[in-house]
Coordinates of C-alpha atoms in Angstrom, one line a residue:
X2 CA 154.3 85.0 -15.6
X3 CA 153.6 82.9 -18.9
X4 CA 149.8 82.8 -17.8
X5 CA 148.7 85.8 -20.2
X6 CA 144.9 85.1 -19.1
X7 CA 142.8 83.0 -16.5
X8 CA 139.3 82.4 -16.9
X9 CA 136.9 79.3 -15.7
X10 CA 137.5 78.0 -18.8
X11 CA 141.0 77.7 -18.9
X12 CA 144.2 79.5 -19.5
X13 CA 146.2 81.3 -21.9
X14 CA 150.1 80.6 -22.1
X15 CA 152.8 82.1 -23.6
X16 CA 155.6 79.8 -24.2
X17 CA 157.7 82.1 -25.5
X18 CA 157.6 84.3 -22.4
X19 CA 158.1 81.5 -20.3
X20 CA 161.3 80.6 -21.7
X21 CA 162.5 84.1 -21.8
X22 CA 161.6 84.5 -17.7
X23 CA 163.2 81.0 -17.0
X24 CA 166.9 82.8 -18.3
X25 CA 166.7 86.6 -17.1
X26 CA 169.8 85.9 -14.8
X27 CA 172.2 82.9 -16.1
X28 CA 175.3 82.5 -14.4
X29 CA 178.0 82.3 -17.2
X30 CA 181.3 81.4 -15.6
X31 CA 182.2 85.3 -15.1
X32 CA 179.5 87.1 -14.1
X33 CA 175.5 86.9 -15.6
X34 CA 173.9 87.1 -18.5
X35 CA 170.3 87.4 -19.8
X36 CA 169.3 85.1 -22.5
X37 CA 166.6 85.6 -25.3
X38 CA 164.9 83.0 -26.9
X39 CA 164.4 82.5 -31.1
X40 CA 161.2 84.6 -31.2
X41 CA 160.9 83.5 -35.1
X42 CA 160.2 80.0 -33.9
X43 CA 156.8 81.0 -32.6
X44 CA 155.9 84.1 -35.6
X45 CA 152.8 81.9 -36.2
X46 CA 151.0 84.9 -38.0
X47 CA 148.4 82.9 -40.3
X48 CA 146.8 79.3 -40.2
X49 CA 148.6 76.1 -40.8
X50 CA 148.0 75.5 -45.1
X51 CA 149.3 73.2 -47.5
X52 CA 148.7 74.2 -51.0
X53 CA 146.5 71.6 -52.0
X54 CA 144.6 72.0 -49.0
X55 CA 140.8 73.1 -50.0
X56 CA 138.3 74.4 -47.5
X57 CA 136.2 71.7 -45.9
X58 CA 132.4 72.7 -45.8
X59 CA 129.3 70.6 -44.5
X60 CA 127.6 71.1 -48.2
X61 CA 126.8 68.4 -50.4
X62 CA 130.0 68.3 -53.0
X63 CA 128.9 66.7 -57.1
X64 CA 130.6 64.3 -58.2
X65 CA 130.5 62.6 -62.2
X66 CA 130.1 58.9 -62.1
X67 CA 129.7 57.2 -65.7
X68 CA 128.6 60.4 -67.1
X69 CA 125.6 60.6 -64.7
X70 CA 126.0 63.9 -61.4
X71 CA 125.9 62.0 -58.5
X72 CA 125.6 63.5 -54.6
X73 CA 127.8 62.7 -52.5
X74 CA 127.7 64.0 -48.7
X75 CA 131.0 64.4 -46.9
X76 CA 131.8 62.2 -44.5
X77 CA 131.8 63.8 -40.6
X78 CA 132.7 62.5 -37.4
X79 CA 131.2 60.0 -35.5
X80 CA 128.2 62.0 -33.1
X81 CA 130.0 61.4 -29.9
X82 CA 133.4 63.3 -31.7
X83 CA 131.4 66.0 -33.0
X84 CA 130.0 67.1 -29.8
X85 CA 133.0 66.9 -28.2
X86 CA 134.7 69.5 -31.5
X87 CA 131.5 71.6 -30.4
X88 CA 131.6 72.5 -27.0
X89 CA 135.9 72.8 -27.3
X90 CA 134.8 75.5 -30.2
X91 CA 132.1 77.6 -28.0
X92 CA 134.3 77.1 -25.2
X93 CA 137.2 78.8 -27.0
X94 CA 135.4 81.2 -28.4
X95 CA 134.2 82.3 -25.1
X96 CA 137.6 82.7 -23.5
X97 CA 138.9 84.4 -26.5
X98 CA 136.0 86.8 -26.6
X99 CA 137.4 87.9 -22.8
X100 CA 140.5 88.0 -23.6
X101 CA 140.3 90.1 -27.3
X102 CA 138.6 92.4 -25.0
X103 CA 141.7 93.1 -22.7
X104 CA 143.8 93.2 -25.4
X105 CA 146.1 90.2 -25.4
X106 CA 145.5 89.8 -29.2
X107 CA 145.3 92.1 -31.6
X108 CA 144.7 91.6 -35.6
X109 CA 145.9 94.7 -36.3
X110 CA 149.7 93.8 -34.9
X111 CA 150.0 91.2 -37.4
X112 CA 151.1 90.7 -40.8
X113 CA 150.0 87.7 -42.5
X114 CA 153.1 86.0 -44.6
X115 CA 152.0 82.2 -43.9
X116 CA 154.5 82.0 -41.1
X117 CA 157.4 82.3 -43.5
X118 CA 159.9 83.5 -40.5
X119 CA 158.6 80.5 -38.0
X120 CA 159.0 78.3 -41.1
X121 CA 162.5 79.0 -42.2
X122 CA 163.6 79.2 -38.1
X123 CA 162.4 75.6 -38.1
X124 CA 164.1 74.3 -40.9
X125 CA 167.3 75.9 -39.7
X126 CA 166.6 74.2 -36.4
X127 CA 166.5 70.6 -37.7
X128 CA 169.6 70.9 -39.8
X129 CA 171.1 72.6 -36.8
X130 CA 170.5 70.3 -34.4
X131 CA 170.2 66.5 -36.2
X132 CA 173.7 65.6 -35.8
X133 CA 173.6 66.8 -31.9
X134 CA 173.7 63.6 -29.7
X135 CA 172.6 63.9 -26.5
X136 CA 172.0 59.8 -26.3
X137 CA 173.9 58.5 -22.7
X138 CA 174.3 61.5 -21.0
X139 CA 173.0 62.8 -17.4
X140 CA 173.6 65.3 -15.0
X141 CA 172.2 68.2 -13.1
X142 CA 172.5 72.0 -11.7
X143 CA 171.7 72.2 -8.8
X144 CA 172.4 75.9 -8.3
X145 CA 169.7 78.6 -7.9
X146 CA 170.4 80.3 -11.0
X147 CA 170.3 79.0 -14.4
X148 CA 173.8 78.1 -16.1
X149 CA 175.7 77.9 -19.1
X150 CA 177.8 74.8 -19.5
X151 CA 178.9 72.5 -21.6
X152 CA 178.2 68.9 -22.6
X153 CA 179.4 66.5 -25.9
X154 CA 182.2 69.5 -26.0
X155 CA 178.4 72.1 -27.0
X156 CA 177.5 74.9 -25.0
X157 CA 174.4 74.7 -23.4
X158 CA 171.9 76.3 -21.1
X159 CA 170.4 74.8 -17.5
X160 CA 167.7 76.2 -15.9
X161 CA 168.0 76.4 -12.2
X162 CA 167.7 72.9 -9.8
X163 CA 167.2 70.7 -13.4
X164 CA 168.2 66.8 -13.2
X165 CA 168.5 65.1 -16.8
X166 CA 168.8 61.7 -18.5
X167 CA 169.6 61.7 -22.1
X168 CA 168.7 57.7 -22.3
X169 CA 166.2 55.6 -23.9
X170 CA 163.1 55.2 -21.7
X171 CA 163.4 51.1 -21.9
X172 CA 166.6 51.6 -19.6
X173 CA 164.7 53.9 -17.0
X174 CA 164.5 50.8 -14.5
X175 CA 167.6 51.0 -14.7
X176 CA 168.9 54.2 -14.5
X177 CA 166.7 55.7 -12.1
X178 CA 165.7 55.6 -8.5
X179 CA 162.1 53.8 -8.9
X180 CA 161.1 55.2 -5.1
X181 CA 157.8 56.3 -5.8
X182 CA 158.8 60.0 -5.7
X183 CA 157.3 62.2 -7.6
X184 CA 154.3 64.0 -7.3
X185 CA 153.4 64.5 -11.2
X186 CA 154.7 62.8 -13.9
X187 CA 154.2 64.0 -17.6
X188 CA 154.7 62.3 -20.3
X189 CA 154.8 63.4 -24.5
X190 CA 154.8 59.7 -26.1
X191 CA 156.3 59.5 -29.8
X192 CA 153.3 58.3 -30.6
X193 CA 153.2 56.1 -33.7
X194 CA 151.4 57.5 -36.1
X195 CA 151.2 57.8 -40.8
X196 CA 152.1 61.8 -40.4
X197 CA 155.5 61.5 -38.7
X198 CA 157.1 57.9 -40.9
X199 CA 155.9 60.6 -43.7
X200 CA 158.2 63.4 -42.5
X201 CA 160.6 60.4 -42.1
X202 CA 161.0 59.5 -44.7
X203 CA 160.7 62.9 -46.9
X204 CA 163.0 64.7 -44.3
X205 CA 164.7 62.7 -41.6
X206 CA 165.8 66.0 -39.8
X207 CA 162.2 66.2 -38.7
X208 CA 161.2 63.0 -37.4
X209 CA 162.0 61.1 -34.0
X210 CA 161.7 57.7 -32.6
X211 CA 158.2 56.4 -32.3
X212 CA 157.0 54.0 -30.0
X213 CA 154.2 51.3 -30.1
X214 CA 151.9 51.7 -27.5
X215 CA 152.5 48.1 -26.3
X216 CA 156.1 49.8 -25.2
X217 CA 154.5 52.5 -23.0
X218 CA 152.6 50.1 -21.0
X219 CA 156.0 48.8 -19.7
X220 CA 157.2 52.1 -18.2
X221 CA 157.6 52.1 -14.5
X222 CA 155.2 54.7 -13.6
X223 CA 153.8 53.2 -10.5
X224 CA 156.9 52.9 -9.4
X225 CA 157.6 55.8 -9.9
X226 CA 154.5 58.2 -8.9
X227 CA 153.8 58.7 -5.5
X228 CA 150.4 57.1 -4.0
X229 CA 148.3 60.5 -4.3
X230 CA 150.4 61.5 -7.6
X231 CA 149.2 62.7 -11.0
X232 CA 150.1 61.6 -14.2
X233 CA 149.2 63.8 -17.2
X234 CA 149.7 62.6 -21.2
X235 CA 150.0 64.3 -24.2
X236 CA 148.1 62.7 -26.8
X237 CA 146.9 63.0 -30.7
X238 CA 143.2 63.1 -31.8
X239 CA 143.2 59.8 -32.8
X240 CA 140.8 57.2 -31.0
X241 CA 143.1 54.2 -31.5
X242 CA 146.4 56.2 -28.9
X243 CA 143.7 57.5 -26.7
X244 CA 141.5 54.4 -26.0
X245 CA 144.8 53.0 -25.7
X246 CA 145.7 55.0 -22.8
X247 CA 142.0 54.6 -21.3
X248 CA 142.1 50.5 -22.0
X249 CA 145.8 49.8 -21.6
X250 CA 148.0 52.1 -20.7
X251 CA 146.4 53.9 -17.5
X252 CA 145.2 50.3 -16.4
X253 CA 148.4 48.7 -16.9
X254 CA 150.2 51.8 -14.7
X255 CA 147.1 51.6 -11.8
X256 CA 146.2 55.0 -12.5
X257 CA 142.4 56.1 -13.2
X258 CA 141.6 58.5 -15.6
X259 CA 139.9 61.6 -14.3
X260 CA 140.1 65.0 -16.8
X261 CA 140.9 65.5 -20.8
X262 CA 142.1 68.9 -21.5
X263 CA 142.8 70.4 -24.9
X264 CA 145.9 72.4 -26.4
X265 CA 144.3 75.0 -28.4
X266 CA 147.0 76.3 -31.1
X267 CA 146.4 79.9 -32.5
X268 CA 147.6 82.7 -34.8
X269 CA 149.5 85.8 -32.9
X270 CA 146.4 86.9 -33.8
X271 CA 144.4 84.9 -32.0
X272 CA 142.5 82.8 -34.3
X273 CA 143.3 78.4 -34.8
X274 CA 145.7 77.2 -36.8
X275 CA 143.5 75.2 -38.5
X276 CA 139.0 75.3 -38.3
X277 CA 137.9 73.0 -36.0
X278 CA 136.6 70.5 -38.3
X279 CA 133.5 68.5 -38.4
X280 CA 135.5 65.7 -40.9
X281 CA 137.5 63.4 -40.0
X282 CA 141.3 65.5 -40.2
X283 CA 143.4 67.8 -38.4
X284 CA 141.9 69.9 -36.0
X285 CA 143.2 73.0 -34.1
X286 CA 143.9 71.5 -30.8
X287 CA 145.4 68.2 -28.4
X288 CA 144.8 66.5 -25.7
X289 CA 146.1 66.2 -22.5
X290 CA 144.5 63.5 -20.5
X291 CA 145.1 63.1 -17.0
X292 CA 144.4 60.7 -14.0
X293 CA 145.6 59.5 -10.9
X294 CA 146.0 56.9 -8.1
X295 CA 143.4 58.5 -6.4
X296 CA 139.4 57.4 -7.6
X297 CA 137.8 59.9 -9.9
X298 CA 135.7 61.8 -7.1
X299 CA 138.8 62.1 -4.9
X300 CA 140.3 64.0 -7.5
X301 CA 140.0 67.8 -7.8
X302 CA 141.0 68.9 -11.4
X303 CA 138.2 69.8 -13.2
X304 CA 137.4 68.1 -17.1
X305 CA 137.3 70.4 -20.4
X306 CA 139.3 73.1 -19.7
X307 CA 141.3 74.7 -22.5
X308 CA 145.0 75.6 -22.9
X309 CA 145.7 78.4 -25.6
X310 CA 148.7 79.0 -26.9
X311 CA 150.8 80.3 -30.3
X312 CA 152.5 77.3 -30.8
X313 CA 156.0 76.5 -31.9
X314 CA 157.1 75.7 -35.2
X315 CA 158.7 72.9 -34.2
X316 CA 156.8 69.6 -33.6
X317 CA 155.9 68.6 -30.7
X318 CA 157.4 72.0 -28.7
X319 CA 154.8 71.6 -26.5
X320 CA 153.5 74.5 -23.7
X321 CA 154.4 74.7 -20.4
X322 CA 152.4 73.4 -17.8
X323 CA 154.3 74.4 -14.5
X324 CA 152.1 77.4 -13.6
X325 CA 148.8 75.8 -14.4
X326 CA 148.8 72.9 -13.1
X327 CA 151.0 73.6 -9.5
X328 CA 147.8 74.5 -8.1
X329 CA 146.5 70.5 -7.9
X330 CA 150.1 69.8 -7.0
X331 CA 151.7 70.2 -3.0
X332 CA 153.9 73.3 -2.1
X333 CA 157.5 72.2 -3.9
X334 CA 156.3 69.3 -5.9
X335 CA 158.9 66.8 -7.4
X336 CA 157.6 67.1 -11.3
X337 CA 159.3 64.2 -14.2
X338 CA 158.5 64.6 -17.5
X339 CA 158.9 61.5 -19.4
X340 CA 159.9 61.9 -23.3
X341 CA 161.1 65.0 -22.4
X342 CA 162.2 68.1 -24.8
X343 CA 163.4 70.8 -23.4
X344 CA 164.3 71.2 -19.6
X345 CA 162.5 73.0 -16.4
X346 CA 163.6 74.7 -13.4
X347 CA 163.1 71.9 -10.6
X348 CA 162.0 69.6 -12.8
X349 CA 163.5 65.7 -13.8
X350 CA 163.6 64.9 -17.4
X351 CA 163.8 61.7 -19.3
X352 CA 164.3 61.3 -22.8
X353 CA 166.4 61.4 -26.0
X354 CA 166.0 64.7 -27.4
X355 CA 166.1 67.0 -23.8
X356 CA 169.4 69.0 -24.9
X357 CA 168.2 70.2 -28.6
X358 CA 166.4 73.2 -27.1
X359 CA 169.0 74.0 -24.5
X360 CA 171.4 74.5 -27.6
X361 CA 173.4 77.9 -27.0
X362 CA 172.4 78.8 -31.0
X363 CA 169.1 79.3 -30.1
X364 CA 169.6 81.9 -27.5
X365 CA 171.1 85.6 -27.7
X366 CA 172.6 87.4 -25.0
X367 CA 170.3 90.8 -24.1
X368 CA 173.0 92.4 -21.2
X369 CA 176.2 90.7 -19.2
X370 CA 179.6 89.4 -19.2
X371 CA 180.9 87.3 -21.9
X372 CA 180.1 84.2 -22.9
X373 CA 183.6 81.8 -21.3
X374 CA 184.3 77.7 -21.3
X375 CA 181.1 76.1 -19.7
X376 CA 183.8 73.7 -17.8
X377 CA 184.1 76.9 -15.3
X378 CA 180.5 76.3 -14.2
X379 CA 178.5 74.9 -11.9
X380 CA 176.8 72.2 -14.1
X381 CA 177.6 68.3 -14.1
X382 CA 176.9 66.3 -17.1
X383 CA 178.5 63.4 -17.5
X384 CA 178.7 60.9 -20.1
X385 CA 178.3 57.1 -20.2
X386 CA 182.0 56.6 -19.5
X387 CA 182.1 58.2 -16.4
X388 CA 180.9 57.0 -13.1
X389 CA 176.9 56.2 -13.3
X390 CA 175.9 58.7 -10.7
X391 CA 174.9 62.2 -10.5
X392 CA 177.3 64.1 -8.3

């Protein structure tokens, strides 16, 4: 189980444990194998700090204008935000409290290096992976064990009953079955945002597509989400993407919005990346906002409750939600995750960048047979140039 703790509050994940479950048995072509995640990618051993970052306080800071001192108070959120960074802080500190008391983190495990490992692993995982093109290419497993296979002539690793469409998500209408099928939908928009057309631009390994928020609006999500479905988005801090999606982009899909939850990143020691922050600036957690066709008082998950989790290095490696959030969903729920980065057992997933994390390189074997040619497996993943269908 990835769920480390359960409280009223919330949960604690471990992504990395997750992964490693998902691949205990993986069929190989000649026998199984057990597979073992890149651990370095989630060494997060000390908060998130670039060197000319300073320490944000809520004291007065001097400042020398024309040779006179002149006060100058820093400039904080708006009241509404800062009560909202307030009860997220006393909520986490409550859950951690519990859960530092049973042990599941521990300063004394940890060696503080400013994540140099988890750093290095993620640098290596950009170059690694930039030139790997997964664009026009579907397929599926529908075995009950996880496989390795091959696709674009790279091995590869498929979790158990996984479909997949490497496509852009403006040719969803007409790639998929729009059937109104699927009992939760999630969705990790490249949001358009300063931070990433930076990394662009400085390091083109790192970035990804980004999307205007006029371009969400036209996915088919009502087509595609079944009349008592859910639809759950990750989204940044910033007001502008999320009253977008309360405004715009729920509206647009006919969905109301019912719960905000927030992705609370932390140290292997348990403490936030980052301080929550009474300024306007990063702070140590996302959101996940959720709604559905349903009306608000229809709908049973709760608001405000935290996930907590050591984070990958990479961006936007987001946790998995499959064990928290299957109890709001029926028995054997149809899941889609739209923008997708990595696959899930049972899951669909959409998007551009899906294979990067099923990459071979990233995975070592613990126990079985040898590695063979992935074209001895179950798996089919075909390309644009074959027949557009999954067999």
């Amino acid at each position: 189980m990835s769920l480390l703790f359960t409280s009223e509050g919330g949960w604690i994940v471990s992504h990395l444990r997750y992964v490693n479950e998902m691949y205990e048995q993986v069929s190989n072509g000649n026998g199984f194998c057990a597979l073992a995640f890149n651990e370095m990618l989630f060494d997060i051993n000390s908060q998130y700090l670039r060197q000319n970052q300073i320490a944000q306080t809520d004291t007065e800071d001097t400042v020398v204008l024309h040779g006179k001192r002149k006060r100058k108070r820093s400039r904080l959120l708006p009241q509404e935000d800062l009560e909202e960074v307030s009860r997220v802080e006393k909520a986490f500190a409550s859950m951690m409290s519990a859960a530092k008391a049973k042990r599941i983190f521990s300063e004394a495990d940890v060696i503080s290096d400013n994540n140099k490992a988890a750093r290095l692993a993620s640098q290596k995982f950009y170059q690694d992976t930039y030139c790997i093109r997964d664009e026009n290419l579907y397929g599926s497993n529908d075995t009950n064990d996880a496989i390795i296979s091959e696709a674009h002539d790279k091995k590869y690793v498929f979790p158990r009953k996984c479909t997949f469409y490497c496509y852009d998500v403006r040719d969803m209408e007409k790639k998929m079955d729009l059937n109104n099928q699927y009992d939760f939908i999630l969705l990790d928009p490249p949001w358009w945002n300063k931070s990433i057309r930076r990394k662009k631009m400085k390091c083109a390994e790192a970035s990804y597509k980004m999307m205007y928020n006029e371009e969400l609006i036209k996915i088919p999500i009502g087509k595609l989400l079944r009349s008592n479905g859910i639809v759950a988005v990750w989204c940044t801090n910033s007001s502008n993407n999320l009253n977008s999606i309360f405004n715009e982009i729920f509206p647009s899909w006919g969905i109301t919005y019912t719960a905000k939850w927030y992705w609370v990143k932390v140290t292997q020691a348990g403490n936030t990346i980052c301080n929550f922050n009474s300024a306007p600036g990063k702070q140590p957690f996302e959101l996940l906002v959720l709604g559905s066709t349903l009306k608000r008082e229809k709908f049973a998950i709760p608001d405000g409750k935290l996930i907590i989790s050591v984070p990958s290095a990479v961006h936007s490696h987001k946790p998995p939600l499959t064990e928290i959030i299957k109890e709001y969903l029926p028995d054997e729920p149809k899941c889609l995750e739209i923008f997708a980065r990595y696959l899930l057992p049972g899951w669909t997933s959409w998007g551009l960048e899906i294979l990067k994390f099923q990459h071979l390189s990233l995975y070592k074997i613990l126990r079985g047979a040898q590695i063979i040619n992935g074209n001895d497996t179950d798996c089919k993943a075909k390309s644009e140039k074959d027949k557009d269908e999954i067999s």
